[in-house]
Tab-separated table of C-alpha atoms in Angstrom:
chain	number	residue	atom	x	y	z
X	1	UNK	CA	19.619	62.648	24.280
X	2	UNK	CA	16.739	61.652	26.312
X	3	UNK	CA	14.545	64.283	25.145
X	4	UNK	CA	15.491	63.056	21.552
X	5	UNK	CA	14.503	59.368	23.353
X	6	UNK	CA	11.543	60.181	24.691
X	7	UNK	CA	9.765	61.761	21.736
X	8	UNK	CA	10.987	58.977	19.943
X	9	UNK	CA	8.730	56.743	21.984
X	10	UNK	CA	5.525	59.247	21.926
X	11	UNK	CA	5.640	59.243	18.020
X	12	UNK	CA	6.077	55.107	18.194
X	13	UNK	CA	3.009	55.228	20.519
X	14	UNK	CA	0.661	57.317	18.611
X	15	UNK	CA	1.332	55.319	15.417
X	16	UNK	CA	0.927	52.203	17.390
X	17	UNK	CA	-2.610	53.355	18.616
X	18	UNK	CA	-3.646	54.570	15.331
X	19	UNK	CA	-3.129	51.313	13.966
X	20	UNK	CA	-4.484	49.307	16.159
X	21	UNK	CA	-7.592	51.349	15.215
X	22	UNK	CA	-7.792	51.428	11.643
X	23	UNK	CA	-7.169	47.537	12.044
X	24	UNK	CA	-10.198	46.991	14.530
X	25	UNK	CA	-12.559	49.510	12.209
X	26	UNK	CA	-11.609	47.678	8.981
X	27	UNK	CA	-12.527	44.441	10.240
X	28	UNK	CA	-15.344	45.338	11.797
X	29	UNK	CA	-16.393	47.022	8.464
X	30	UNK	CA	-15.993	44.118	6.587
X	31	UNK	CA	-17.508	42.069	8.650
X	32	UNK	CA	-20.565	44.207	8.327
X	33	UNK	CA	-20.681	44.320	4.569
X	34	UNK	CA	-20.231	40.762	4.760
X	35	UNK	CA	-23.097	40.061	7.150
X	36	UNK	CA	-25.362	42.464	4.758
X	37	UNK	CA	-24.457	40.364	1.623
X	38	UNK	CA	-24.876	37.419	3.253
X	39	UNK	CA	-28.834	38.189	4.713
X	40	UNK	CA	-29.626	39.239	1.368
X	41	UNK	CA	-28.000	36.388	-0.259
X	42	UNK	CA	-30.256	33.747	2.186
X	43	UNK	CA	-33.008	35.676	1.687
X	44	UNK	CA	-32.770	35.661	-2.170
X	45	UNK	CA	-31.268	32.148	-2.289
X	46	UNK	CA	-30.973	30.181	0.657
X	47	UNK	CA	-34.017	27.487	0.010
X	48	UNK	CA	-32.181	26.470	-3.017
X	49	UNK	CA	-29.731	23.775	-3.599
X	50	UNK	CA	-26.055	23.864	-2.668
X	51	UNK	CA	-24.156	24.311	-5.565
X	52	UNK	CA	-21.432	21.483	-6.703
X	53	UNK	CA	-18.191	22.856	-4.022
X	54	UNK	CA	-16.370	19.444	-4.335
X	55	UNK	CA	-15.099	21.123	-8.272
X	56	UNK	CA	-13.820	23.799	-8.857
X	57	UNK	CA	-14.917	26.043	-11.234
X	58	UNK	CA	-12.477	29.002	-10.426
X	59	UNK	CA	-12.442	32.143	-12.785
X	60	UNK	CA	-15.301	31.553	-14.588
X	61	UNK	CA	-17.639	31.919	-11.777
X	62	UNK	CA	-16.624	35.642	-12.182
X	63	UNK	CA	-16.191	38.016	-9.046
X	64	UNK	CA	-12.605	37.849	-9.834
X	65	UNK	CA	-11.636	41.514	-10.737
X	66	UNK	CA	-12.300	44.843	-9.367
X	67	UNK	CA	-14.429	46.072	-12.392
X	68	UNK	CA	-16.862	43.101	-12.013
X	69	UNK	CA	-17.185	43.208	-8.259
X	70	UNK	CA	-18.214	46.903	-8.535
X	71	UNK	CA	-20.895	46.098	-11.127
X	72	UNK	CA	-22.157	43.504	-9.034
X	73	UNK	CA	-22.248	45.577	-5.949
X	74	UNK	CA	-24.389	48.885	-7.938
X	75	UNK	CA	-26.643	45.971	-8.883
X	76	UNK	CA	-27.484	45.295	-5.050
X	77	UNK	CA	-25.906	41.629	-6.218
X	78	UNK	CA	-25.891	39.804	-2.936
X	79	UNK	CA	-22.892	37.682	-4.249
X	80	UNK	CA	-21.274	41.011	-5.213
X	81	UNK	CA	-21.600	42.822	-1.725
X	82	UNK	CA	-20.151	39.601	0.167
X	83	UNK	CA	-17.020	40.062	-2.139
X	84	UNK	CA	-17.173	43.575	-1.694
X	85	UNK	CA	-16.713	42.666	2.042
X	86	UNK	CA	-13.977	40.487	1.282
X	87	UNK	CA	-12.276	42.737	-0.719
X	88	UNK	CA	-12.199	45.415	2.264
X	89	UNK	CA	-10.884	42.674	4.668
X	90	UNK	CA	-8.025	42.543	2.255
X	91	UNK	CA	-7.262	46.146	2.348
X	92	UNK	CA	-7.258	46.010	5.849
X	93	UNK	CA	-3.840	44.957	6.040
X	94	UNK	CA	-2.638	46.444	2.996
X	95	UNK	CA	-3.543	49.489	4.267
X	96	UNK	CA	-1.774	49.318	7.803
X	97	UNK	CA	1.651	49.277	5.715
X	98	UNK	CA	0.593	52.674	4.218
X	99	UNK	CA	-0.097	53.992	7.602
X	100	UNK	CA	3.066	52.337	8.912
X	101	UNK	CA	4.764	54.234	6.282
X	102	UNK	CA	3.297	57.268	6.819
X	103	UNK	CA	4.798	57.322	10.292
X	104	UNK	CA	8.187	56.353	9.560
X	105	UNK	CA	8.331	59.588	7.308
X	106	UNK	CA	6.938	61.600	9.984
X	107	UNK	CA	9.570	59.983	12.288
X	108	UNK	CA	12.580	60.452	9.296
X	109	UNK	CA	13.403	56.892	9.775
X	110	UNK	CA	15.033	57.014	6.425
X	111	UNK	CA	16.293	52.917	6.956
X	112	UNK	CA	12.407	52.095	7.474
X	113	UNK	CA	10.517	54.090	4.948
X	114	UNK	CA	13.051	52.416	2.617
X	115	UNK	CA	11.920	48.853	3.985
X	116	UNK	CA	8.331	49.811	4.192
X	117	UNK	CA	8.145	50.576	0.386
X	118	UNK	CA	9.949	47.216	-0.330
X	119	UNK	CA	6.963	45.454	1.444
X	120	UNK	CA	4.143	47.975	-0.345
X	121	UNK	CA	6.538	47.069	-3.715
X	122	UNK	CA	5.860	43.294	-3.146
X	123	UNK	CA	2.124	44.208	-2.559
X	124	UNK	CA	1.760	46.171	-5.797
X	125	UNK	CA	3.092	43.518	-7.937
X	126	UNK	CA	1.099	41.088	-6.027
X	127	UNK	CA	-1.895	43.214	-7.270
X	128	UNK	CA	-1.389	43.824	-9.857
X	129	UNK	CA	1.470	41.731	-11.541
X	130	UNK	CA	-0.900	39.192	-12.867
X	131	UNK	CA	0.592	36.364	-11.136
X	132	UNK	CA	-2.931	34.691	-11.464
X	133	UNK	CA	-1.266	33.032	-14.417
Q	1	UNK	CA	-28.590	20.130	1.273
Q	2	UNK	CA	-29.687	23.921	0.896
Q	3	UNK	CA	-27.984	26.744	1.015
Q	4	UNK	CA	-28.810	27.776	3.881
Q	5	UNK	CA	-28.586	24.631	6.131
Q	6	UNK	CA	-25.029	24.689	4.618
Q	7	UNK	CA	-24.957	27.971	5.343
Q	8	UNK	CA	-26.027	27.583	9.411
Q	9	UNK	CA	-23.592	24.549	9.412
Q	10	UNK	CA	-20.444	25.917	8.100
Q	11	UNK	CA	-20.972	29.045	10.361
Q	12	UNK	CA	-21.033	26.853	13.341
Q	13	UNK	CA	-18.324	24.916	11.847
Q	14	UNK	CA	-16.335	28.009	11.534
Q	15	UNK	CA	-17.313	29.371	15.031
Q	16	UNK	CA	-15.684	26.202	16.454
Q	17	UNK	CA	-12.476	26.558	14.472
Q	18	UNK	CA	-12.298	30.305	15.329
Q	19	UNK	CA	-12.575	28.847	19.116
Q	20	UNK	CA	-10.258	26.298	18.954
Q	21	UNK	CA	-7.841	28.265	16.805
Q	22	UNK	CA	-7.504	31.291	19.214
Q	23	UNK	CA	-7.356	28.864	22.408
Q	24	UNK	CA	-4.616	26.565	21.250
Q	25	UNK	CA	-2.676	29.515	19.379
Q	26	UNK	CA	-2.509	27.859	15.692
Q	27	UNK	CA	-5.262	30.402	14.137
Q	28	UNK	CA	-8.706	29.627	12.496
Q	29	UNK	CA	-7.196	28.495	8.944
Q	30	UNK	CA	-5.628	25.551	10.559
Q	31	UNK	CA	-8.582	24.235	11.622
Q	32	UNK	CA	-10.854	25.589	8.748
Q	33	UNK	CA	-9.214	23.764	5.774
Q	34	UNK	CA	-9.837	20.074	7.113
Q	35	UNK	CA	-13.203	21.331	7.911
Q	36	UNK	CA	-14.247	22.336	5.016
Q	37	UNK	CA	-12.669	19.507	2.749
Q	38	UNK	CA	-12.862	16.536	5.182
Q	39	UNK	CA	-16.284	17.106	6.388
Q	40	UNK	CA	-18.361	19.374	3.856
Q	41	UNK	CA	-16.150	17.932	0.885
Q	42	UNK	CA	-15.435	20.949	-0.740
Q	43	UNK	CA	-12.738	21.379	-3.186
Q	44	UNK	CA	-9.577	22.015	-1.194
Q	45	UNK	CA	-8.571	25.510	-3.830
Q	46	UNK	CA	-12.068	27.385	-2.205
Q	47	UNK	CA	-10.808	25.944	1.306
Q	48	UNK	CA	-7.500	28.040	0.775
Q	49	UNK	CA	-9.569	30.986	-0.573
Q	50	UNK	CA	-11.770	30.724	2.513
Q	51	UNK	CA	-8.715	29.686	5.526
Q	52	UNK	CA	-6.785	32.987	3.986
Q	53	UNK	CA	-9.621	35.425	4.848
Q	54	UNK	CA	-10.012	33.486	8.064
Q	55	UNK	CA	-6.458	34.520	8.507
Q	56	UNK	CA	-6.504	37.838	7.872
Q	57	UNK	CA	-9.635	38.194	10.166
Q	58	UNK	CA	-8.099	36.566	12.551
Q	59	UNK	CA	-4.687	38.456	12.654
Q	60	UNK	CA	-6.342	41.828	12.505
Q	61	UNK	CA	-8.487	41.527	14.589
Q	62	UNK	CA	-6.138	40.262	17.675
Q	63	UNK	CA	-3.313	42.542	16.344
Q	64	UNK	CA	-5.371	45.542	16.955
Q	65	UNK	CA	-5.850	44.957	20.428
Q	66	UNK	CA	-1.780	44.051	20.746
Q	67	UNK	CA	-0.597	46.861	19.004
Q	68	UNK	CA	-2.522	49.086	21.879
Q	69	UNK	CA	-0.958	47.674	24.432
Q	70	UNK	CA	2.803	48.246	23.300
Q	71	UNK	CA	4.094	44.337	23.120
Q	72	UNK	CA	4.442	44.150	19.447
Q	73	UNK	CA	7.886	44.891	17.610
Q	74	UNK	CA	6.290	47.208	14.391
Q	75	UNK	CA	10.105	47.391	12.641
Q	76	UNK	CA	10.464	43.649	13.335
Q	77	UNK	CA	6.984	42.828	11.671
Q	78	UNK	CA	8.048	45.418	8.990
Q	79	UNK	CA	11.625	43.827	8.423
Q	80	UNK	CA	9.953	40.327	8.358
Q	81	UNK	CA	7.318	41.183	6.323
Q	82	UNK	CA	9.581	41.754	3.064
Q	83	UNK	CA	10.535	37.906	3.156
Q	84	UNK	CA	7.381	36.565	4.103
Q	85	UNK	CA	5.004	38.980	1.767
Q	86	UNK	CA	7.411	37.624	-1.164
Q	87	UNK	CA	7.556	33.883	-0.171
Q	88	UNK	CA	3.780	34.260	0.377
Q	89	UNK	CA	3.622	35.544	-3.378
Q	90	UNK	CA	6.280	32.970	-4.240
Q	91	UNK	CA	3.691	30.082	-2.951
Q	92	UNK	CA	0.724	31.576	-4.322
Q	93	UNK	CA	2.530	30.924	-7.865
Q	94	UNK	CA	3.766	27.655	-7.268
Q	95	UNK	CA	0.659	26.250	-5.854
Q	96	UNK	CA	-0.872	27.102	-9.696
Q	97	UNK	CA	1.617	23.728	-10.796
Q	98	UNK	CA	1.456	21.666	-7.650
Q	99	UNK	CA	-1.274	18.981	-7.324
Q	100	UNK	CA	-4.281	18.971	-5.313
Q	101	UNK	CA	-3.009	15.740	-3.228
Q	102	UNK	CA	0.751	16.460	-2.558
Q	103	UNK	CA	-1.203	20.252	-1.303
Q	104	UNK	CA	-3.197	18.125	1.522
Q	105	UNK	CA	0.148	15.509	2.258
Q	106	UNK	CA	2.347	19.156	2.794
Q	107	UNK	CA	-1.350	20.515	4.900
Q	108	UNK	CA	-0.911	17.720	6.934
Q	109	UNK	CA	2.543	17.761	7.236
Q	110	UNK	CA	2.825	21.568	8.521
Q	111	UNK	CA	-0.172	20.929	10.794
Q	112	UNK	CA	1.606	18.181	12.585
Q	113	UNK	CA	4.703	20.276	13.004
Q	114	UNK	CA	2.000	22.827	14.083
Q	115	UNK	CA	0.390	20.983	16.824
Q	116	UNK	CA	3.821	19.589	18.345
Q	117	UNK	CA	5.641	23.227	18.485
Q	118	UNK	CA	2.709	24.359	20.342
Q	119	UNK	CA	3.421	22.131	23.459
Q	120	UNK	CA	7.239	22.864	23.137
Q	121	UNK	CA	8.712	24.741	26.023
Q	122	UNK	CA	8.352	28.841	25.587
Q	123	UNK	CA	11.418	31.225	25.321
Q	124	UNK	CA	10.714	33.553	28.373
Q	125	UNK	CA	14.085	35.414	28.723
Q	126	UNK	CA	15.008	38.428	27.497
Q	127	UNK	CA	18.414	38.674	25.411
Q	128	UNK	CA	20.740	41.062	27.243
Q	129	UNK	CA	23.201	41.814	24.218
Q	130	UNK	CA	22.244	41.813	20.644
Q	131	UNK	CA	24.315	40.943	17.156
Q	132	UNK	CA	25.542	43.695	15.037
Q	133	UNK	CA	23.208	43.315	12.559
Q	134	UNK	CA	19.997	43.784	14.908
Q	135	UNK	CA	21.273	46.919	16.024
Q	136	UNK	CA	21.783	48.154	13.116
Q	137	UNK	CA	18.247	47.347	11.503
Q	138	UNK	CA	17.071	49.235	15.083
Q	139	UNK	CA	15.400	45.852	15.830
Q	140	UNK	CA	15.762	45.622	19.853
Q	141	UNK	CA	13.163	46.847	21.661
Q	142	UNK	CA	11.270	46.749	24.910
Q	143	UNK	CA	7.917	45.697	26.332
Q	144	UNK	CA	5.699	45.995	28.702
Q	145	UNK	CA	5.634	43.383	32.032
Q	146	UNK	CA	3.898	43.222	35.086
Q	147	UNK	CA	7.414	43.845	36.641
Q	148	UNK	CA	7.835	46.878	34.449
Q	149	UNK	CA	9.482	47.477	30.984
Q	150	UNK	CA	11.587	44.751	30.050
Q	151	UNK	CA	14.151	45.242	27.178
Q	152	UNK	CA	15.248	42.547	24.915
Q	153	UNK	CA	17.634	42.284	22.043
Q	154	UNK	CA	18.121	39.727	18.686
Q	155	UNK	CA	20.330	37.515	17.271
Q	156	UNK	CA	20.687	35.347	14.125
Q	157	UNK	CA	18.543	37.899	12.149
Q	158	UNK	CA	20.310	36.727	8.616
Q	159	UNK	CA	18.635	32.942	10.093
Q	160	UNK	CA	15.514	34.043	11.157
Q	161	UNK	CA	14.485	36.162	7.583
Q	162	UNK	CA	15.609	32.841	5.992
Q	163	UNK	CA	12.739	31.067	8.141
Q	164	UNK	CA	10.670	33.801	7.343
Q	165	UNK	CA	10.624	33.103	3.677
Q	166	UNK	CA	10.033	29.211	4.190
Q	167	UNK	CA	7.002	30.294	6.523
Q	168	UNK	CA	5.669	32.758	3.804
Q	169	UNK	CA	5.977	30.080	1.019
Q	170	UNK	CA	4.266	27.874	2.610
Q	171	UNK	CA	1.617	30.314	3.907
Q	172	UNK	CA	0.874	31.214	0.332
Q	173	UNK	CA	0.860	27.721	-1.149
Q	174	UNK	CA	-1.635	26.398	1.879
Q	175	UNK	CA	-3.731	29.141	2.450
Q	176	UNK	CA	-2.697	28.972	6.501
Q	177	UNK	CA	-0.860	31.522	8.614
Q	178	UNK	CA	2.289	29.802	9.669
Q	179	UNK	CA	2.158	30.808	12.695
Q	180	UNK	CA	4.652	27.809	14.193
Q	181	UNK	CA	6.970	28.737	11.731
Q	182	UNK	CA	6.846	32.556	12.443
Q	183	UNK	CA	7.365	31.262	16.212
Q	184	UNK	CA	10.343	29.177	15.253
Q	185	UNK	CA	12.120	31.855	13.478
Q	186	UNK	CA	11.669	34.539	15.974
Q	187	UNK	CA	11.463	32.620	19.260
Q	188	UNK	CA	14.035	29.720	19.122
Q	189	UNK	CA	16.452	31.619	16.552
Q	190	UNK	CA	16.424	35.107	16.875
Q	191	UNK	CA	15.707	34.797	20.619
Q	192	UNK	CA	12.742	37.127	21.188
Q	193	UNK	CA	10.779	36.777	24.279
Q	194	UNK	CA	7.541	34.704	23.556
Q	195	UNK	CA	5.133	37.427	24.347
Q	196	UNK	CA	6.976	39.589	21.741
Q	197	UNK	CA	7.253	37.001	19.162
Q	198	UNK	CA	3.543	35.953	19.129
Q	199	UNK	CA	2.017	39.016	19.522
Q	200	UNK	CA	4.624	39.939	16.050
Q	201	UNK	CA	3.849	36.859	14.261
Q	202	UNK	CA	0.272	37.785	14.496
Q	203	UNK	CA	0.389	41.069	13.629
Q	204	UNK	CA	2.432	39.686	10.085
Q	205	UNK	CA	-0.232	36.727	9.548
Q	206	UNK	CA	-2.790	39.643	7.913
Q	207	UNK	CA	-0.097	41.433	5.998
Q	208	UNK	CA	1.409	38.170	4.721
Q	209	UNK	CA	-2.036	36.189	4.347
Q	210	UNK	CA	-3.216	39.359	1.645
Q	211	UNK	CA	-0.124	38.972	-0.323
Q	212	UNK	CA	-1.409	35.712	-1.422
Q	213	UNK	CA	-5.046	36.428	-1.042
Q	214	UNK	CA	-4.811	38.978	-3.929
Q	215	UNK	CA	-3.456	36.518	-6.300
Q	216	UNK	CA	-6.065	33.392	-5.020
Q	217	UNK	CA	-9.076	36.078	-5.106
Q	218	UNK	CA	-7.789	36.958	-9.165
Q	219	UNK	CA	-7.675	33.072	-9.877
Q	220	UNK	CA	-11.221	32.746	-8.392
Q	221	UNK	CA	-10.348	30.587	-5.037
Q	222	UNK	CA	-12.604	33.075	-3.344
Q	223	UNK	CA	-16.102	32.107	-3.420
Q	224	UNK	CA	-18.417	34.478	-1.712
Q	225	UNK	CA	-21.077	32.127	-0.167
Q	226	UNK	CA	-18.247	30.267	1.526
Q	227	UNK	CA	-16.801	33.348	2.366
Q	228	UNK	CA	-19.308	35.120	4.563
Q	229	UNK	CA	-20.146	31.998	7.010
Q	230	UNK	CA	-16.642	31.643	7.317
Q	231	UNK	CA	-15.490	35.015	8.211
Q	232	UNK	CA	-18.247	36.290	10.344
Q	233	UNK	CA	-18.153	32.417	12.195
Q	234	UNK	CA	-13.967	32.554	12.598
Q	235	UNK	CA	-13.814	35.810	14.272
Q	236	UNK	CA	-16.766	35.259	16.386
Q	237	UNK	CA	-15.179	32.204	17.628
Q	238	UNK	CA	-11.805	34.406	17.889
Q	239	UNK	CA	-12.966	36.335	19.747
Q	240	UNK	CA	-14.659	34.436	22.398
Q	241	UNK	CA	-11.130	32.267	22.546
Q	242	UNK	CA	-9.924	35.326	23.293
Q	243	UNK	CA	-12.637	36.629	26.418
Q	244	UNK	CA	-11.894	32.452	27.736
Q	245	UNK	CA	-8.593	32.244	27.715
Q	246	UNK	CA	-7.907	34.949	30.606
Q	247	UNK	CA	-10.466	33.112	32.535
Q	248	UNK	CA	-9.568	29.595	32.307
Q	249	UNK	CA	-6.683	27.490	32.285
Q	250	UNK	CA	-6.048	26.893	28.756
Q	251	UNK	CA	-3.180	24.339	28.830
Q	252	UNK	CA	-5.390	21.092	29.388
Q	253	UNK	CA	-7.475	22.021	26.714
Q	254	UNK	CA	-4.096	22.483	24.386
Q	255	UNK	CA	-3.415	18.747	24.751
Q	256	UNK	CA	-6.247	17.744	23.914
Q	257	UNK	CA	-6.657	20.007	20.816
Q	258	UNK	CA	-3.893	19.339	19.620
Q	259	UNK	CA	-3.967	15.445	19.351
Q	260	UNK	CA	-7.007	15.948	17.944
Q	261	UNK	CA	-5.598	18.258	15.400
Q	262	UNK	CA	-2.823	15.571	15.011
Q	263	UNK	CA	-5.697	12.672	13.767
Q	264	UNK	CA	-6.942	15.245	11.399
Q	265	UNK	CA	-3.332	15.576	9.996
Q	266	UNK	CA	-3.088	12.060	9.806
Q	267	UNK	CA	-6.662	11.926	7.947
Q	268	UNK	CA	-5.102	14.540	5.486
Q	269	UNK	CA	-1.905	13.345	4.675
Q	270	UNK	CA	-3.767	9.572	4.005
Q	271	UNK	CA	-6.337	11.309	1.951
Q	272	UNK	CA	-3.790	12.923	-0.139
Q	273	UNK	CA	-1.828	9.737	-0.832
Q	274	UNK	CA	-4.838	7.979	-1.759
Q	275	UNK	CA	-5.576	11.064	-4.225
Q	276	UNK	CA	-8.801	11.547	-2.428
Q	277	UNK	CA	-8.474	15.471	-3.213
């Protein structure tokens, strides 16, 4: 029983490490793209005036789907990268419940790969439910 | 104004709401949204965009250094995250058909609730005997102490997923974290040590903050020039919180944050009566 305890615990660990690095290396990743995006975007832009923030113009400002972000971003867009950025900041925690998951299968913690999917479930439709109405 | 005076601004701006956020405990977005509408007068729909990524910075970035050192529950966050991920999604609908102003009035609302349960007394003990239904979703655990590993167990877990849900509602509908709420749920109802309960909240802020962030970032509440001061300035200012708050003695400095943060409640909930937003 305590053997069956204990390696409990080492698998817990090792996941628990793992994601504490793929958290720390997709910020930090983002952050980067972001920062690149951003020079280029003052370089290209940044003596010109501020565009009108106090409406919103929403959708039609584009950037809004994966398809047009990855056009912009092949372009060297500065706009484009920045999003690209955010878009990996977004996966960051999106993909910590895919790691998650993978180690409750390793582990055969049938109850929590069950509970994991539920979560990646509400993600998926979140994605790609077009709730954007 | 050019762009990039704006720019310099809101990246100090952000820096200082990354600061204050860490150090008081309520998270960058708190701060970020009267910022941004309040001062630079920018429509409050890109200051949700923005306070969201600010979130999910925020969260990952301190959660990876938490999960490391062993305090954070993983199966708790899990459990938790099914109601809040869906309340956030919940929130990020309903905020399509709820006006601009009664947004700010509930903003202000949450942030005053914010501000006063972060001078509340903390839960410090450690549940000896847990319900039923904790035990059964495997959710008692242990952490680490200075006096050694310290194991806890939960109660009211029907309660505190309840909470959850409210917290992830209003997370998605405001663009903020919830991190009082989270605290409320797990600290004063399902009795988790505070350690364990912040350290877990924080580590379901980035999971629950992208739920929402997928749908804003569809509907176009992201805009990327707001985007990258605000990110790169939050967790900056995170992260220095973070170095300062082992070093000094953070609780004077709560007070005083946090009236301030009370006025700028006050500011938000009178704007949105007056339909100022």
């Amino acid at each position: 029983m305590k053997k069956i305890i204990s390696k409990i615990h080492l698998a817990d660990h090792d996941i628990e490490q793992f994601i504490g690095l793929q958290l720390r290396f997709g910020v930090l990743l983002s952050s980067f793209i972001v920062l690149m995006g951003g020079i280029l975007y003052l370089m290209q832009s940044g003596s010109m005036p501020l565009p009108h923030y106090q409406l919103f113009i929403g959708q039609k400002a584009g950037l809004t789907t994966g398809r047009e972000i990855w056009h912009s971003v092949t372009g060297m867009e500065a706009k484009g990268i920045i999003q690209f950025g955010v878009i990996v900041l977004i996966a960051t925690p999106i993909l910590r419940i895919l790691f998650s998951l993978i180690g409750f299968i390793f582990e055969k913690d049938r109850l929590y790969i069950g509970i994991t999917m539920v979560v990646l479930s509400v993600m998926m439709i979140s994605i790609f439910g077009g709730l954007k109405v | 104004m050019t762009i990039l005076t704006f720019t310099l601004l809101l990246l100090a701006g952000a820096y200082l709401a990354g600061l204050v956020g860490s150090l008081t405990g309520l998270g960058g977005g708190v701060v970020l949204i009267p910022l941004l509408t309040l001062v630079f007068h920018v429509d409050i729909r890109y200051a949700i965009g923005a306070a969201l990524l600010a979130s999910i910075a925020n969260s990952s970035g301190a959660a990876s250094a938490y999960v490391k050192e062993g305090i954070t529950n993983i199966r708790l966050g899990m459990f938790l995250e099914i109601a809040t991920t869906v309340g956030a999604v919940v929130g990020a609908v309903i905020a399509v058909f709820t006006p601009t102003n009664t947004i700010a009035i509930l903003f202000g609302s949450i942030l005053l609730f914010s501000a006063g349960m972060t001078l509340r007394k903390k839960n410090q003990e450690a549940l000896p005997v847990g319900s039923a239904t904790a035990n059964k979703l495997k959710l008692n655990s242990s952490y680490p102490t200075k006096a050694g590993e310290v194991s806890y167990h939960l109660k009211n877990v029907g309660a505190g997923f309840s909470i959850m849900t409210v917290a992830g509602i209003f997370s998605g509908l405001l663009g903020i974290g919830s991190g009082a709420l989270k605290v409320l749920a797990m600290d004063s109802t399902m009795h988790i040590p505070f350690k364990v309960s912040t350290t877990t909240s924080n580590f379901m802020i980035g999971v629950t903050a992208a739920a929402s962030a997928v749908v804003y970032l569809q509907r176009g509440y992201m805009d990327a020039c707001i985007a990258f001061p605000v990110v790169l300035g939050v967790l900056a200012g995170a992260f220095t919180g973070s170095k300062l708050l082992s070093r000094i003695d953070a609780r004077v400095l709560k007070y005083i944050f946090c009236t301030a943060i009370a006025f700028v409640a006050i500011e938000m909930i009178y704007n949105g009566y007056n339909h100022k937003f």
